[in-house]
Amino acid sequence: MAGNSFGKLFKITTFGESHGVAIGVIIDGCPAGLTIDLEFIQSELDKRKPGQSKITTQRKESDTVQILSGTFDGKSTGTPISLLIPNEDQRSKDYGHNVDVYRPSHADYTYDAKYGIRDHRGGGRSSARETAARVASGAIAKLLLKEFGVEIFAHVTSVGTIVAPNLESNDVSALLEKREENIVRCADPATANQMIDFIDSVRKDGDTVGGKVGCIIKNCPVGLGEPVFDKLHADLGKAMLSINAVHGFEYGSGFAGSEMRGSEHNDIFLAGDKPKTLTNFSGGIQGGIANGMDINFTVAFKPVATIMHNQQTINSAGEAAEIKGKGRHDPCVVPRAVIIVEAMAALVLADHLLRQRSNRL
């Protein structure tokens, strides 16, 4: 199966299925000499792992990561880094009802049509379980970016129609602390409580709901991004849209910018030693290249497709059928998706950082 690798210089290849023995990732291109903090990698995985709270899937996975290669004495060696995460709590019997039946809005039909074979157990390779490998590799990308002072912060900005106010603080550490104080991972405590109650009520109804994750990248070096096709925002968009359940991506002013005039939307430069702009409708990226301002974007997630209601569908023979969701599923993916958004942003920036260092003498 092609399409399992991401990045040019800092490149990852993920492997494994939802109900297989393990999932994992191979990182190629990580520079030698980087301190590989295993505790930090595990702490990032702990933010994504299932079974965290009443508003996430109750599948129990410790997501304990093992480093198989590419490090020595706690440092990267410049050779491929291999990370393995065993699967511990598979319940394949939960999926016996859909061996020949296509679940609505899942990848069941499309995988079957493409490959002529599919793993019906939790979606196999199409399962969001694969994103644990992205988080593990994204943690190493974050360690690399930390060497250059780059900070990435994401949090839940909306669930259904409940929307958090815009953040006022520029202190990423303080925002991270606020975010981790609640199970929905929203940095605004009052809105977080509303979101939690709403998600729990949706769960009790046997239904699901979507939401949005906002992300801010601070201290991004000026110049990251490659014309013409590898623009920084284009690669960020591809990275986010590759995450399961993502249906939308916008950066800077986003779609609202289409309603403005140029006289309103232009970011006016301010004089000084380090060029800055009065506004940031560009979202920190101009001409596909980082301009030194904060990079900000929003990622929209659809409702989880598995619901605990009877739904009309078809089987592999094209005959009418009925299906009801079983197994353990998130009523809303955004609380666990926050760290995945950060990981994919880190992978993009790490790759472009290495590419930029080769652009000129």
C-alpha angles and dihedrals in degrees: 000000000000125000099058096118131079132189137029108237100005094045131177131192117191127200141181141062136255094256099027127107094271147336125227151153139231117212116202122186102031105146118246119255099040113138107241106211105199092186090056092049090051092047090055091050090049089062091057102037120112125250096046099131147341091282096056134066113286094225105129114224124154089199089210106184125217124198108217101175148353100062137087127181089353095305132106112252098204091252125107113297113218120199124187128194114187119219108234109169109044116156102185091169088071087072100047090104094066104046091119100013125090116227112223114257093005128113092252097106097036094050090048092048093047102043105018089232134062140183104237093190104106091325095297110224093003091062120112086236085088090068091074087074089053091051092050093051091040089058090059089047088053090052089054093048091048088065086065097042095252115153126194124195128177132172140166109277099177144009114194104317095337107108128188119224119253114277116253101187123090092194105106093189091055092047091050090052092051092047094053093050092079134046096235093057097230115147092216107077097201093051090043091061091052091049093049093051091048095048091048091052090049090050091052088052089057089244138111138225137203132227147169136260120206121204133196124192116197130195095014108171114251113253103037111140134067127236133254114009100004097060111161095243090046092055091045089051092050091047093052095043089053090065115099115264095011112140102166145031130183132166133198110348089352118182091345088067089068089067095054134084122242090246088060098039103047114106105227116217119236121215117248147104090285114037114240134170130235092228131018107218087135089067092230093301128096124175087359091298128108112253098194098259121114112289109224132179142157129224122203120210124199122224114278107269096224110085129170094241133095112264133185116242142137136258129232090275091058093250123140114264141164128231137184124198118254134174131045118314140160115257085208125013100202100088091060094033093065093081092044090056090051092048094052091047089051092050091052093048094045090052093048092044091059091044092051091053089061096048100088143002 
